[in-house]
Every structure is written in structure tokens, then in C-alpha cells.
Amino acid sequence: MSQMQNVERQLREMILGLEIGPGERLTERWIESRFGASRTPVRAALLRLETEGLIGRDGRGWTVAPINLAELGQIAVYREVVEVAAVRLTAALEDRSGVEVIAAMLDSCDADTPREEWHRVGMDFHIELARLSGNEFLLRAVRDAMTRLSRARWLEVRDEAALGRAWAEHHAILAAVRKGDADEAARLLSAHIAGSRDRLVTSLHEDRRGLRARGFAVVAA
Amino acid sequence: MSQMQNVERQLREMILGLEIGPGERLTERWIESRFGASRTPVRAALLRLETEGLIGRDGRGWTVAPINLAELGQIAVYREVVEVAAVRLTAALEDRSGVEVIAAMLDSCDADTPREEWHRVGMDFHIELARLSGNEFLLRAVRDAMTRLSRARWLEVRDEAALGRAWAEHHAILAAVRKGDADEAARLLSAHIAGSRDRLVTSLHEDRRGLRARGFAVVAA
DNA sequence: GATACCATTTTGGGATACCAAATCGGTATC
DNA sequence: GATACCGATTTGGTATCCCAAAATGGTATC
């Protein structure tokens, strides 16, 4: 793999894994030495991550995107729009066998599965569901929204019950799609996203002091 | 303005203005000499334009994105979803005075206005309408869709009547938003986008020989 | 102690050199 | 005429150098 893709992937993982905190400054030279690449691939990676919304410009320099509660609310609106549209398209397909693959993916998680894996599968559910629609742009939109939500969801304080409830809601959505009931699928998905948003924003808002204590920049709603 | 933004802007204009044809190969060295910049800003511009979907990779090299009829259909679905959502949000706002600014923009076009300006205002209508929603992601989605549609709309064979009809439909949509009638605004906008898509795809499909004769790569639906 | 000022360092933007791989041209072979 | 082959050229990927602007840090001044 090329250095450029390498730097991009590793840097993205460090940002999403909160090894580099939201709001932290980045210098091209630091990244260069950190990953053993020269500035050319580093700059390419930075440009890509900027379009993903994971980093932004701070005057002349680079900054890891802060946790922005207002933005999280807007993303929730956005993803509801595109995810509901995608699931409606999918429910209207003749061949809806793709839902079984997603159901199997959900079922691959059990009580022994590490939290990190639950986290990943929870995002992949939405991405793969959007992929079934066959519309590249809806898929891209959902993937983009999930990327931007990723860090916040990781910071969210979630109990076991919340994970189980999300798992059940995911299965219920799949069942509606399997039946070809677009309205029910849309209704369940809307409710799922709204609930997810509420818990997320509430959790982060209540814990914003703790987040700031960890050195994370948090922008209020 | 920095060289990077300069190269990016000029190259984008050449691609959107069809001075560089769809499907054409691009080399970093040619761009370098064409715009009098070195490869560093050229590569930055290429990376940006790639995320806009105006250029893509062809193996190791760069290619101007072809006219893709299947993609145009998918974009139409995508933009209907996000534009309708945005206009519904806007219609539900208390302060909908922003529509007057857009109405004035439409009215700035008359019989003497050059075709190029009609083209630009036609796109800006949809972008500015999405902006009124206040949702950055819906706005970005519409802007992105418009950028990707831009060349195709420019190639479309449009008569005077089509321009006038679009103008009237735009005003009708604004009137519904002004009234706060979200359902009617959504219905009108949906019909407008569907009609726009049909005329666009039909026109390009019928003229695909002519397009290929001009050296433009056209991917069938 | 706060602040204005200046020398130093650091930083991102840009230019250029180098390399391996891919492409291109021409030639020999069938 | 088609094709396989090979050397020359071109190309994107990378590393490195230079520069002006911005950040930094120490110092003198009030």
C-alpha cells in the first residue's frame, strides 16, 4: 500500500480512536516523523481527512475537529433523511435477500463480543442497509454521517441495556424491510435515529465537563 | 489568493466549462505548465476535485469524470431526497423571509440575460433554497449534487420554453414555501426535479452520438 | 506584574530532484 | 499485417529544499 493511503488510514484511526483528542493541533512535521513519511503523502492525507470532516483548518494550521453538539444535531436530521429514503428504496426492491446478510452480521454479536466490535457493527448496520438501496450517493451520505458521528458515539456513556435495545431495533427494522413494508421500516428507523440522537446529545451534554477535563474541545449546541 | 486555490478554481472552471472534455486524461505536468504552478499545488487541487467527483483515477493517472447517465439518475434520486427535506424544514420556519432574496435572484433574469447566467441562477436557486433550511449537511449535499450535474445540464439541449417553465416552477415552489405549505412545496419540488431529470437524461441519451463525436466519454445508463 | 518589542524558531505553501513503474515507439519476427 | 519484444520516455509517488509568514520566547520598559 502506498504511503499516502497508509498515513491517511493510520491518522484516521488515531483521530477516531481519540488517541489524538478533538481540538488538538496537528503539524505536518509531527505527522511526518510520527509515521515515517515525507510531507507530500502527509499533506495528501490531511486534505482527504479535511473533506471527511475529521480535521479542519485553524488559520494556517490544522486542528482535529472538536466535538460539536450543534453539528451532531444537524447530522441526525441529515442521516434520518437519507437513511429513511434508502430503506424505502430497499423495501420496494423485489430481491431483498441482502437483509439476511445484515441480520447475520447483527447475530455475530453476543454477550462475549467486545464493546469495540458492537460499536463497529452498529455503524456497519446503517451503512450496509444504505448500500442495499443501490444508490451510491445515499450510501456515501450515510457513510459520511457515520464517520462524523463515530467519535461522539464512542464517547457516549452507554449501558448494556442501550446496546441490547439498539440491537433489537435493528432487527425490527430488518424485519419490516424483509416484509417489504416501507412505511413501517421508515417509521422504525426514524424513531431509532431520533432516540439515538437524544441519548447521544444528552450523554455528551451531561458529560461535557469530563470531556473538557480530558482535553477535548467541545462546542455547545 | 494561494496558488493551490487558484489552480483548483481554474481547473474546475475548465472542466465544468467543458474546455477539458469528459473522459479526457490529465497529467500533473500538463496542469503544472498550463497554470504556471508547481506540482505541489497541482496535486492539492487534484485531490480536492477528486472528492467533488469532477475527476477520478484511471489506474495510476487522472481522468476527467465521464458523463454517466446511470449516475445522473442516482443523483436525481439523491437530490430529490435532500432538497425535499430541506424545503420542508424551511417551510416550517417562522421566519421565511429568505425566500424573497431568492425570488429577487430569479427576477434578475430576463429575456436579455445570457444563457450562461440563466444556467448559473438555475443552480443557485436550488443551493440557496437548501441553505435556508439552516442544515449545513443538506446544503452541502445539494451543492455537491449540483456540481456533479453541472456539466450535464450545460450539454442538455434546452429550448427557451424549458427555461421559462423552470423559472415558473421555481417561483411556484417559492410561493408554497412563503405560504408555509410544506406539502405543496415538497410536491412541486419533487415534480420539478423529476421533470428536470427526465428531460436531461432523454436529451443526453438522444444526443449521445453527438457527444461522443465531440470526444466526450459517455457512460450509458 | 503587565506589556511592548525584537530575535529566533517553527510552520505551512511552494518548488524541485529523484525513482520505480507504466507507457510509448520502433523493430524484428512470424 | 499482426504481434511479440525491448529500449527510451513519461508519469505519478516521494523526499527534500527554500521561503515568507506566523508563532514563540526572552528582555527591556513602564
Short mmCIF file of C-alpha atoms (C1' of nucleotides) in Angstrom, two decimals:
data_model
loop_
_atom_site.label_atom_id
_atom_site.label_comp_id
_atom_site.label_asym_id
_atom_site.label_seq_id
_atom_site.Cartn_x
_atom_site.Cartn_y
_atom_site.Cartn_z
CA MET A 1 0.00 0.00 0.00
CA SER A 2 1.19 3.49 -0.78
CA GLN A 3 2.49 5.77 1.92
CA MET A 4 -0.30 8.21 1.27
CA GLN A 5 -3.05 5.70 1.95
CA ASN A 6 -1.04 4.42 4.88
CA VAL A 7 -0.70 7.78 6.55
CA GLU A 8 -4.34 8.58 5.85
CA ARG A 9 -5.56 5.32 7.36
CA GLN A 10 -3.36 5.46 10.44
CA LEU A 11 -4.08 9.10 11.12
CA ARG A 12 -7.81 8.49 10.73
CA GLU A 13 -7.63 5.63 13.19
CA MET A 14 -5.78 7.77 15.70
CA ILE A 15 -8.40 10.51 15.41
CA LEU A 16 -11.40 8.19 15.51
CA GLY A 17 -9.81 6.24 18.37
CA LEU A 18 -9.35 9.52 20.27
CA GLU A 19 -5.60 8.92 20.52
CA ILE A 20 -5.48 12.49 19.22
CA GLY A 21 -8.08 14.50 21.05
CA PRO A 22 -10.80 16.67 19.50
CA GLY A 23 -9.48 20.23 19.16
CA GLU A 24 -5.85 19.19 19.23
CA ARG A 25 -3.42 20.94 16.90
CA LEU A 26 -1.68 18.97 14.20
CA THR A 27 1.54 19.91 12.46
CA GLU A 28 2.63 18.35 9.21
CA ARG A 29 6.10 17.85 10.66
CA TRP A 30 4.83 15.92 13.63
CA ILE A 31 2.78 13.58 11.45
CA GLU A 32 5.76 13.21 9.14
CA SER A 33 8.03 11.98 11.91
CA ARG A 34 5.27 10.02 13.65
CA PHE A 35 4.56 7.86 10.62
CA GLY A 36 7.92 7.96 8.92
CA ALA A 37 6.63 9.52 5.73
CA SER A 38 7.55 12.74 3.99
CA ARG A 39 5.34 15.78 3.80
CA THR A 40 3.90 15.01 0.39
CA PRO A 41 1.85 11.98 1.45
CA VAL A 42 1.15 13.68 4.77
CA ARG A 43 -0.40 16.65 3.03
CA ALA A 44 -2.45 14.40 0.77
CA ALA A 45 -3.79 12.58 3.82
CA LEU A 46 -4.64 15.86 5.53
CA LEU A 47 -6.57 17.10 2.51
CA ARG A 48 -8.58 13.88 2.41
CA LEU A 49 -9.33 13.90 6.14
CA GLU A 50 -10.41 17.51 5.85
CA THR A 51 -13.13 16.57 3.37
CA GLU A 52 -14.24 13.85 5.77
CA GLY A 53 -14.70 16.49 8.43
CA LEU A 54 -12.26 14.84 10.82
CA ILE A 55 -9.82 17.73 10.72
CA GLY A 56 -10.21 21.38 9.88
CA ARG A 57 -8.14 24.47 9.34
CA ASP A 58 -7.28 26.81 12.15
CA GLY A 59 -5.90 29.82 10.37
CA ARG A 60 -2.88 28.43 8.58
CA GLY A 61 -2.63 25.22 10.58
CA TRP A 62 -4.57 22.03 11.11
CA THR A 63 -6.83 21.05 14.00
CA VAL A 64 -8.64 17.86 14.88
CA ALA A 65 -12.35 18.62 14.61
CA PRO A 66 -13.91 19.36 18.01
CA ILE A 67 -16.97 17.57 19.31
CA ASN A 68 -19.72 19.86 18.09
CA LEU A 69 -23.12 19.27 19.68
CA ALA A 70 -24.92 21.54 17.24
CA GLU A 71 -23.36 19.66 14.37
CA LEU A 72 -24.40 16.32 15.86
CA GLY A 73 -27.99 17.53 15.82
CA GLN A 74 -27.76 18.56 12.19
CA ILE A 75 -26.18 15.25 11.26
CA ALA A 76 -29.06 13.42 12.93
CA VAL A 77 -31.53 15.30 10.73
CA TYR A 78 -29.42 14.63 7.67
CA ARG A 79 -28.94 10.93 8.28
CA GLU A 80 -32.60 10.41 9.05
CA VAL A 81 -33.47 11.92 5.69
CA VAL A 82 -31.05 9.82 3.68
CA GLU A 83 -31.38 6.60 5.67
CA VAL A 84 -35.15 6.64 5.51
CA ALA A 85 -35.01 7.30 1.78
CA ALA A 86 -32.57 4.42 1.33
CA VAL A 87 -34.61 1.97 3.39
CA ARG A 88 -37.75 2.88 1.44
CA LEU A 89 -35.98 2.13 -1.81
CA THR A 90 -34.74 -1.16 -0.42
CA ALA A 91 -38.15 -2.19 0.88
CA ALA A 92 -39.52 -1.63 -2.62
CA LEU A 93 -37.00 -3.97 -4.25
CA GLU A 94 -38.11 -7.40 -5.47
CA ASP A 95 -34.89 -9.01 -4.26
CA ARG A 96 -34.45 -8.08 -0.62
CA SER A 97 -32.23 -11.01 0.27
CA GLY A 98 -29.47 -8.60 1.26
CA VAL A 99 -31.20 -8.07 4.60
CA GLU A 100 -30.27 -11.62 5.61
CA VAL A 101 -26.57 -10.81 5.32
CA ILE A 102 -27.08 -7.82 7.60
CA ALA A 103 -29.13 -9.90 10.03
CA ALA A 104 -26.29 -12.42 10.18
CA MET A 105 -23.90 -9.57 10.88
CA LEU A 106 -26.03 -8.44 13.82
CA ASP A 107 -26.24 -12.00 15.12
CA SER A 108 -22.47 -12.33 15.07
CA CYS A 109 -22.50 -10.21 18.23
CA ASP A 110 -23.25 -11.83 21.57
CA ALA A 111 -22.56 -11.21 25.26
CA ASP A 112 -18.87 -12.10 24.83
CA THR A 113 -18.31 -9.73 21.95
CA PRO A 114 -16.04 -6.82 22.89
CA ARG A 115 -17.59 -3.40 23.13
CA GLU A 116 -15.45 -2.18 20.26
CA GLU A 117 -16.99 -4.76 17.96
CA TRP A 118 -20.53 -3.83 18.98
CA HIS A 119 -19.63 -0.29 18.14
CA ARG A 120 -18.38 -1.19 14.67
CA VAL A 121 -21.29 -3.48 13.86
CA GLY A 122 -23.74 -0.80 14.98
CA MET A 123 -22.34 1.61 12.41
CA ASP A 124 -21.95 -1.01 9.70
CA PHE A 125 -25.62 -1.89 10.10
CA HIS A 126 -26.62 1.54 8.89
CA ILE A 127 -24.00 1.64 6.16
CA GLU A 128 -24.84 -1.79 4.78
CA LEU A 129 -28.55 -1.08 4.95
CA ALA A 130 -27.99 2.02 2.86
CA ARG A 131 -25.87 0.03 0.41
CA LEU A 132 -28.80 -2.28 -0.30
CA SER A 133 -30.67 0.64 -1.83
CA GLY A 134 -28.22 0.55 -4.71
CA ASN A 135 -27.86 4.32 -4.69
CA GLU A 136 -24.21 5.30 -4.43
CA PHE A 137 -24.98 8.77 -3.19
CA LEU A 138 -27.28 7.72 -0.40
CA LEU A 139 -24.63 5.19 0.61
CA ARG A 140 -21.91 7.79 0.57
CA ALA A 141 -24.05 10.17 2.60
CA VAL A 142 -24.70 7.57 5.29
CA ARG A 143 -21.07 6.52 5.41
CA ASP A 144 -20.02 10.14 5.74
CA ALA A 145 -22.52 10.79 8.53
CA MET A 146 -21.38 7.68 10.39
CA THR A 147 -17.75 8.74 10.15
CA ARG A 148 -18.57 12.12 11.61
CA LEU A 149 -20.65 10.56 14.38
CA SER A 150 -18.10 7.90 15.18
CA ARG A 151 -16.07 9.67 17.85
CA ALA A 152 -19.15 11.04 19.60
CA ARG A 153 -20.75 7.59 19.78
CA TRP A 154 -17.55 6.24 21.23
CA LEU A 155 -17.61 8.91 23.94
CA GLU A 156 -21.25 8.28 24.73
CA VAL A 157 -21.88 6.60 28.03
CA ARG A 158 -23.87 3.55 27.02
CA ASP A 159 -25.11 0.84 29.28
CA GLU A 160 -25.67 -2.78 28.34
CA ALA A 161 -29.40 -2.18 28.03
CA ALA A 162 -28.83 0.51 25.40
CA LEU A 163 -26.74 -1.84 23.30
CA GLY A 164 -29.39 -4.53 23.53
CA ARG A 165 -32.17 -2.10 22.66
CA ALA A 166 -30.31 -0.86 19.60
CA TRP A 167 -29.74 -4.48 18.55
CA ALA A 168 -33.46 -5.23 18.87
CA GLU A 169 -34.42 -2.08 16.96
CA HIS A 170 -32.02 -3.00 14.17
CA HIS A 171 -33.63 -6.41 13.87
CA ALA A 172 -37.11 -4.90 13.87
CA ILE A 173 -36.13 -2.60 11.02
CA LEU A 174 -34.77 -5.54 9.06
CA ALA A 175 -38.00 -7.46 9.65
CA ALA A 176 -40.03 -4.61 8.21
CA VAL A 177 -37.76 -4.41 5.18
CA ARG A 178 -37.97 -8.17 4.76
CA LYS A 179 -41.77 -7.89 4.66
CA GLY A 180 -41.47 -5.09 2.12
CA ASP A 181 -43.30 -2.75 4.47
CA ALA A 182 -41.61 0.55 3.58
CA ASP A 183 -43.78 2.67 5.86
CA GLU A 184 -43.11 0.58 8.94
CA ALA A 185 -39.40 0.35 8.16
CA ALA A 186 -39.25 4.11 7.75
CA ARG A 187 -41.17 4.69 10.97
CA LEU A 188 -38.97 2.33 12.99
CA LEU A 189 -35.78 3.75 11.50
CA SER A 190 -36.87 7.33 12.19
CA ALA A 191 -37.64 6.51 15.79
CA HIS A 192 -34.35 4.64 16.13
CA ILE A 193 -32.34 7.58 14.84
CA ALA A 194 -34.25 10.11 16.94
CA GLY A 195 -33.72 8.05 20.08
CA SER A 196 -30.08 7.56 19.25
CA ARG A 197 -29.63 11.29 18.78
CA ASP A 198 -31.36 12.15 22.04
CA ARG A 199 -29.32 9.73 24.09
CA LEU A 200 -26.12 10.83 22.38
CA VAL A 201 -26.61 14.57 22.80
CA THR A 202 -27.88 14.19 26.36
CA SER A 203 -24.99 11.97 27.34
CA LEU A 204 -22.36 14.26 25.87
CA HIS A 205 -24.01 17.37 27.26
CA GLU A 206 -24.09 15.94 30.76
CA ASP A 207 -20.51 14.79 30.50
CA ARG A 208 -19.09 17.87 28.77
CA ARG A 209 -17.05 18.79 31.85
CA GLY A 210 -15.48 15.35 31.90
CA LEU A 211 -14.73 15.63 28.21
CA ARG A 212 -13.09 19.02 28.62
CA ALA A 213 -11.11 17.65 31.55
CA ARG A 214 -9.68 15.08 29.17
CA GLY A 215 -8.52 17.94 26.96
CA PHE A 216 -11.26 17.52 24.39
CA ALA A 217 -12.68 20.60 22.73
CA VAL A 218 -16.48 20.54 22.96
CA VAL A 219 -18.60 23.07 21.12
CA ALA A 220 -22.00 23.64 22.71
CA ALA A 221 -25.24 23.23 20.79
CA MET B 1 -5.07 34.02 -3.26
CA SER B 2 -2.86 30.99 -2.88
CA GLN B 3 -1.68 29.08 -5.90
CA MET B 4 -3.46 25.98 -4.70
CA GLN B 5 -6.86 27.63 -4.61
CA ASN B 6 -6.02 29.29 -7.91
CA VAL B 7 -5.21 26.07 -9.70
CA GLU B 8 -8.21 24.38 -8.17
CA ARG B 9 -10.58 27.12 -9.25
CA GLN B 10 -9.24 27.45 -12.77
CA LEU B 11 -9.11 23.71 -13.35
CA ARG B 12 -12.65 23.33 -12.03
CA GLU B 13 -13.85 26.03 -14.41
CA MET B 14 -12.14 24.36 -17.35
CA ILE B 15 -13.78 21.04 -16.50
CA LEU B 16 -17.22 22.47 -15.82
CA GLY B 17 -16.94 24.67 -18.92
CA LEU B 18 -16.09 21.58 -20.96
CA GLU B 19 -12.82 23.11 -22.08
CA ILE B 20 -11.44 19.77 -20.95
CA GLY B 21 -13.79 17.07 -22.15
CA PRO B 22 -15.36 14.32 -20.06
CA GLY B 23 -13.14 11.25 -20.15
CA GLU B 24 -10.04 13.20 -21.06
CA ARG B 25 -6.74 12.24 -19.43
CA LEU B 26 -4.99 14.72 -17.20
CA THR B 27 -1.31 14.73 -16.33
CA GLU B 28 0.07 16.64 -13.40
CA ARG B 29 2.84 18.01 -15.61
CA TRP B 30 0.40 19.42 -18.13
CA ILE B 31 -1.59 21.20 -15.44
CA GLU B 32 1.66 22.42 -13.91
CA SER B 33 2.78 24.08 -17.14
CA ARG B 34 -0.73 25.20 -18.09
CA PHE B 35 -1.24 27.20 -14.91
CA GLY B 36 2.35 28.08 -14.09
CA ALA B 37 2.31 26.34 -10.74
CA SER B 38 4.42 23.55 -9.37
CA ARG B 39 3.20 20.06 -8.68
CA THR B 40 2.51 20.67 -5.01
CA PRO B 41 -0.50 22.95 -5.53
CA VAL B 42 -1.49 20.92 -8.58
CA ARG B 43 -1.74 17.75 -6.54
CA ALA B 44 -3.71 19.52 -3.83
CA ALA B 45 -6.17 20.75 -6.45
CA LEU B 46 -6.48 17.28 -7.98
CA LEU B 47 -7.21 15.71 -4.61
CA ARG B 48 -9.92 18.27 -3.95
CA LEU B 49 -11.52 17.90 -7.36
CA GLU B 50 -11.49 14.15 -6.92
CA THR B 51 -13.67 14.43 -3.83
CA GLU B 52 -16.02 16.67 -5.82
CA GLY B 53 -16.37 13.88 -8.36
CA LEU B 54 -15.13 16.02 -11.23
CA ILE B 55 -12.05 13.88 -11.79
CA GLY B 56 -11.24 10.30 -10.98
CA ARG B 57 -8.36 7.90 -11.06
CA ASP B 58 -7.67 5.73 -14.06
CA GLY B 59 -5.14 3.26 -12.78
CA ARG B 60 -2.28 5.46 -11.71
CA GLY B 61 -3.35 8.57 -13.61
CA TRP B 62 -6.12 11.13 -13.57
CA THR B 63 -9.18 11.35 -15.81
CA VAL B 64 -11.93 13.92 -16.13
CA ALA B 65 -15.12 12.21 -14.99
CA PRO B 66 -17.18 10.96 -17.94
CA ILE B 67 -20.83 11.83 -18.41
CA ASN B 68 -22.51 8.92 -16.64
CA LEU B 69 -26.21 8.54 -17.37
CA ALA B 70 -26.72 5.95 -14.62
CA GLU B 71 -25.07 8.29 -12.15
CA LEU B 72 -27.28 11.17 -13.27
CA GLY B 73 -30.32 9.06 -12.41
CA GLN B 74 -28.93 8.26 -8.97
CA ILE B 75 -28.13 11.90 -8.35
CA ALA B 76 -31.70 12.84 -9.22
CA VAL B 77 -32.99 10.43 -6.57
CA TYR B 78 -30.47 11.75 -4.07
CA ARG B 79 -31.14 15.41 -4.68
CA GLU B 80 -34.89 14.92 -4.53
CA VAL B 81 -34.49 13.35 -1.11
CA VAL B 82 -32.31 16.08 0.33
CA GLU B 83 -33.94 19.03 -1.41
CA VAL B 84 -37.43 17.99 -0.36
CA ALA B 85 -36.24 17.53 3.21
CA ALA B 86 -34.62 20.96 3.16
CA VAL B 87 -37.65 22.71 1.73
CA ARG B 88 -39.89 21.06 4.32
CA LEU B 89 -37.66 22.36 7.09
CA THR B 90 -37.70 25.82 5.55
CA ALA B 91 -41.47 25.86 5.14
CA ALA B 92 -41.78 25.07 8.83
CA LEU B 93 -39.64 28.04 9.91
CA GLU B 94 -41.30 31.09 11.45
CA ASP B 95 -39.01 33.46 9.58
CA ARG B 96 -39.21 32.55 5.90
CA SER B 97 -38.13 35.93 4.60
CA GLY B 98 -35.15 34.32 2.90
CA VAL B 99 -37.39 33.25 0.05
CA GLU B 100 -37.70 36.88 -1.03
CA VAL B 101 -33.97 37.09 -1.65
CA ILE B 102 -34.19 34.01 -3.84
CA ALA B 103 -37.24 35.39 -5.65
CA ALA B 104 -35.29 38.56 -6.39
CA MET B 105 -32.46 36.44 -7.73
CA LEU B 106 -34.84 34.70 -10.11
CA ASP B 107 -36.29 38.02 -11.21
CA SER B 108 -32.84 39.33 -12.05
CA CYS B 109 -33.06 37.19 -15.18
CA ASP B 110 -34.98 38.43 -18.20
CA ALA B 111 -35.04 37.91 -21.96
CA ASP B 112 -31.74 39.75 -22.40
CA THR B 113 -29.91 37.71 -19.81
CA PRO B 114 -27.24 35.47 -21.36
CA ARG B 115 -27.86 31.75 -21.32
CA GLU B 116 -24.85 31.22 -19.09
CA GLU B 117 -26.42 33.39 -16.41
CA TRP B 118 -29.74 31.51 -16.60
CA HIS B 119 -27.75 28.36 -16.09
CA ARG B 120 -26.00 29.68 -13.01
CA VAL B 121 -29.13 31.15 -11.44
CA GLY B 122 -30.97 27.88 -12.06
CA MET B 123 -28.42 26.02 -9.96
CA ASP B 124 -28.11 28.73 -7.33
CA PHE B 125 -31.87 28.60 -6.82
CA HIS B 126 -31.61 25.07 -5.51
CA ILE B 127 -28.49 25.74 -3.48
CA GLU B 128 -29.85 28.88 -1.83
CA LEU B 129 -33.17 27.20 -1.15
CA ALA B 130 -31.32 24.42 0.67
CA ARG B 131 -29.30 26.99 2.59
CA LEU B 132 -32.47 28.46 4.07
CA SER B 133 -33.07 25.20 5.89
CA GLY B 134 -30.12 26.04 8.12
CA ASN B 135 -28.79 22.50 7.88
CA GLU B 136 -25.18 22.52 6.73
CA PHE B 137 -25.28 18.90 5.61
CA LEU B 138 -28.38 19.24 3.47
CA LEU B 139 -26.82 22.34 1.94
CA ARG B 140 -23.57 20.55 1.25
CA ALA B 141 -25.42 17.63 -0.31
CA VAL B 142 -27.36 19.88 -2.67
CA ARG B 143 -24.27 21.85 -3.62
CA ASP B 144 -22.42 18.64 -4.30
CA ALA B 145 -25.24 17.25 -6.43
CA MET B 146 -25.43 20.49 -8.41
CA THR B 147 -21.71 20.45 -9.08
CA ARG B 148 -21.92 16.92 -10.41
CA LEU B 149 -24.95 17.78 -12.55
CA SER B 150 -23.46 20.99 -13.85
CA ARG B 151 -21.75 19.74 -17.00
CA ALA B 152 -24.67 17.53 -17.98
CA ARG B 153 -27.11 20.41 -17.66
CA TRP B 154 -24.83 22.51 -19.80
CA LEU B 155 -24.82 19.84 -22.50
CA GLU B 156 -28.58 19.45 -22.38
CA VAL B 157 -30.40 20.79 -25.38
CA ARG B 158 -32.83 23.23 -23.81
CA ASP B 159 -35.22 25.45 -25.65
CA GLU B 160 -36.46 28.83 -24.48
CA ALA B 161 -39.71 27.28 -23.32
CA ALA B 162 -37.85 24.93 -20.98
CA LEU B 163 -36.01 27.81 -19.36
CA GLY B 164 -39.26 29.71 -18.87
CA ARG B 165 -41.01 26.67 -17.46
CA ALA B 166 -38.23 26.06 -14.95
CA TRP B 167 -38.39 29.71 -13.95
CA ALA B 168 -42.15 29.44 -13.36
CA GLU B 169 -41.77 26.22 -11.38
CA HIS B 170 -39.11 27.83 -9.22
CA HIS B 171 -41.45 30.71 -8.43
CA ALA B 172 -44.29 28.32 -7.66
CA ILE B 173 -42.08 26.46 -5.19
CA LEU B 174 -41.13 29.72 -3.51
CA ALA B 175 -44.80 30.70 -3.26
CA ALA B 176 -45.61 27.46 -1.46
CA VAL B 177 -42.70 27.96 0.95
CA ARG B 178 -43.80 31.55 1.52
CA LYS B 179 -47.26 30.27 2.49
CA GLY B 180 -45.65 27.76 4.81
CA ASP B 181 -47.28 24.92 2.87
CA ALA B 182 -44.62 22.22 3.24
CA ASP B 183 -46.62 19.52 1.47
CA GLU B 184 -47.27 21.60 -1.61
CA ALA B 185 -43.69 22.86 -1.73
CA ALA B 186 -42.46 19.28 -1.48
CA ARG B 187 -44.86 18.11 -4.18
CA LEU B 188 -43.89 20.89 -6.58
CA LEU B 189 -40.19 20.42 -5.95
CA SER B 190 -40.43 16.66 -6.47
CA ALA B 191 -42.23 17.14 -9.75
CA HIS B 192 -39.72 19.78 -10.81
CA ILE B 193 -36.75 17.54 -10.13
CA ALA B 194 -38.36 14.52 -11.78
CA GLY B 195 -39.18 16.54 -14.89
CA SER B 196 -35.71 18.01 -14.93
CA ARG B 197 -34.19 14.55 -14.70
CA ASP B 198 -36.37 13.15 -17.47
CA ARG B 199 -35.59 15.96 -19.87
CA LEU B 200 -31.89 15.78 -19.01
CA VAL B 201 -31.47 12.05 -19.41
CA THR B 202 -33.60 11.94 -22.54
CA SER B 203 -31.73 14.81 -24.12
CA LEU B 204 -28.32 13.35 -23.39
CA HIS B 205 -29.36 9.87 -24.43
CA GLU B 206 -30.67 11.09 -27.76
CA ASP B 207 -27.55 13.16 -28.33
CA ARG B 208 -25.02 10.64 -27.08
CA ARG B 209 -23.62 10.18 -30.59
CA GLY B 210 -23.06 13.88 -30.92
CA LEU B 211 -21.40 13.96 -27.54
CA ARG B 212 -19.07 11.10 -28.41
CA ALA B 213 -18.30 12.83 -31.71
CA ARG B 214 -17.06 15.78 -29.66
CA GLY B 215 -14.69 13.40 -27.90
CA PHE B 216 -16.74 13.20 -24.71
CA ALA B 217 -16.86 9.91 -22.85
CA VAL B 218 -20.47 8.95 -22.16
CA VAL B 219 -21.33 6.01 -19.94
CA ALA B 220 -24.74 4.50 -20.70
CA ALA B 221 -27.43 4.12 -18.06
"C1'" DG C 1 3.32 42.40 37.29
"C1'" DA C 2 1.91 43.71 32.83
"C1'" DT C 3 3.24 44.93 28.35
"C1'" DA C 4 5.55 46.25 24.21
"C1'" DC C 5 9.29 44.85 21.42
"C1'" DC C 6 12.60 42.14 18.88
"C1'" DA C 7 15.38 37.93 17.60
"C1'" DT C 8 14.67 33.11 16.93
"C1'" DT C 9 12.24 29.19 15.72
"C1'" DT C 10 8.60 26.84 13.67
"C1'" DT C 11 5.15 26.24 10.23
"C1'" DG C 12 2.62 25.70 6.01
"C1'" DG C 13 2.99 26.84 0.92
"C1'" DG C 14 5.62 26.08 -2.88
"C1'" DA C 15 9.42 24.33 -6.00
"C1'" DT C 16 12.41 20.85 -7.44
"C1'" DA C 17 15.08 16.45 -7.64
"C1'" DC C 18 14.84 11.52 -7.86
"C1'" DC C 19 12.82 6.98 -8.54
"C1'" DA C 20 10.14 2.94 -9.93
"C1'" DA C 21 6.57 1.72 -12.74
"C1'" DA C 22 3.84 2.36 -16.64
"C1'" DT C 23 3.50 3.93 -21.28
"C1'" DC C 24 5.00 4.61 -25.81
"C1'" DG C 25 7.65 3.73 -30.30
"C1'" DG C 26 10.03 1.32 -33.13
"C1'" DT C 27 11.81 -3.03 -34.73
"C1'" DA C 28 12.28 -7.71 -35.53
"C1'" DT C 29 9.82 -11.89 -36.15
"C1'" DC C 30 6.37 -14.80 -37.83
"C1'" DG D 1 -0.35 -7.33 -41.48
"C1'" DA D 2 -0.28 -8.81 -36.81
"C1'" DT D 3 2.41 -9.46 -32.84
"C1'" DA D 4 5.96 -10.01 -29.50
"C1'" DC D 5 9.77 -7.70 -27.70
"C1'" DC D 6 12.82 -4.05 -25.93
"C1'" DG D 7 14.76 0.49 -25.01
"C1'" DA D 8 13.52 5.40 -24.37
"C1'" DT D 9 10.34 8.46 -22.42
"C1'" DT D 10 6.77 9.92 -19.45
"C1'" DT D 11 4.23 9.79 -15.22
"C1'" DG D 12 2.73 9.67 -10.53
"C1'" DG D 13 4.75 8.91 -5.75
"C1'" DT D 14 8.02 10.55 -2.69
"C1'" DA D 15 11.69 13.14 -0.46
"C1'" DT D 16 13.90 17.35 0.26
"C1'" DC D 17 14.92 22.19 -0.02
"C1'" DC D 18 13.64 27.19 0.20
"C1'" DC D 19 10.78 30.93 1.66
"C1'" DA D 20 7.67 34.21 3.82
"C1'" DA D 21 4.58 34.48 7.47
"C1'" DA D 22 3.26 33.34 11.99
"C1'" DA D 23 4.15 31.72 16.47
"C1'" DT D 24 7.39 31.74 20.34
"C1'" DG D 25 10.16 33.24 23.99
"C1'" DG D 26 13.01 36.18 26.25
"C1'" DT D 27 14.01 41.02 27.55
"C1'" DA D 28 13.63 45.73 28.36
"C1'" DT D 29 10.44 49.19 29.79
"C1'" DC D 30 6.93 51.24 32.37
#
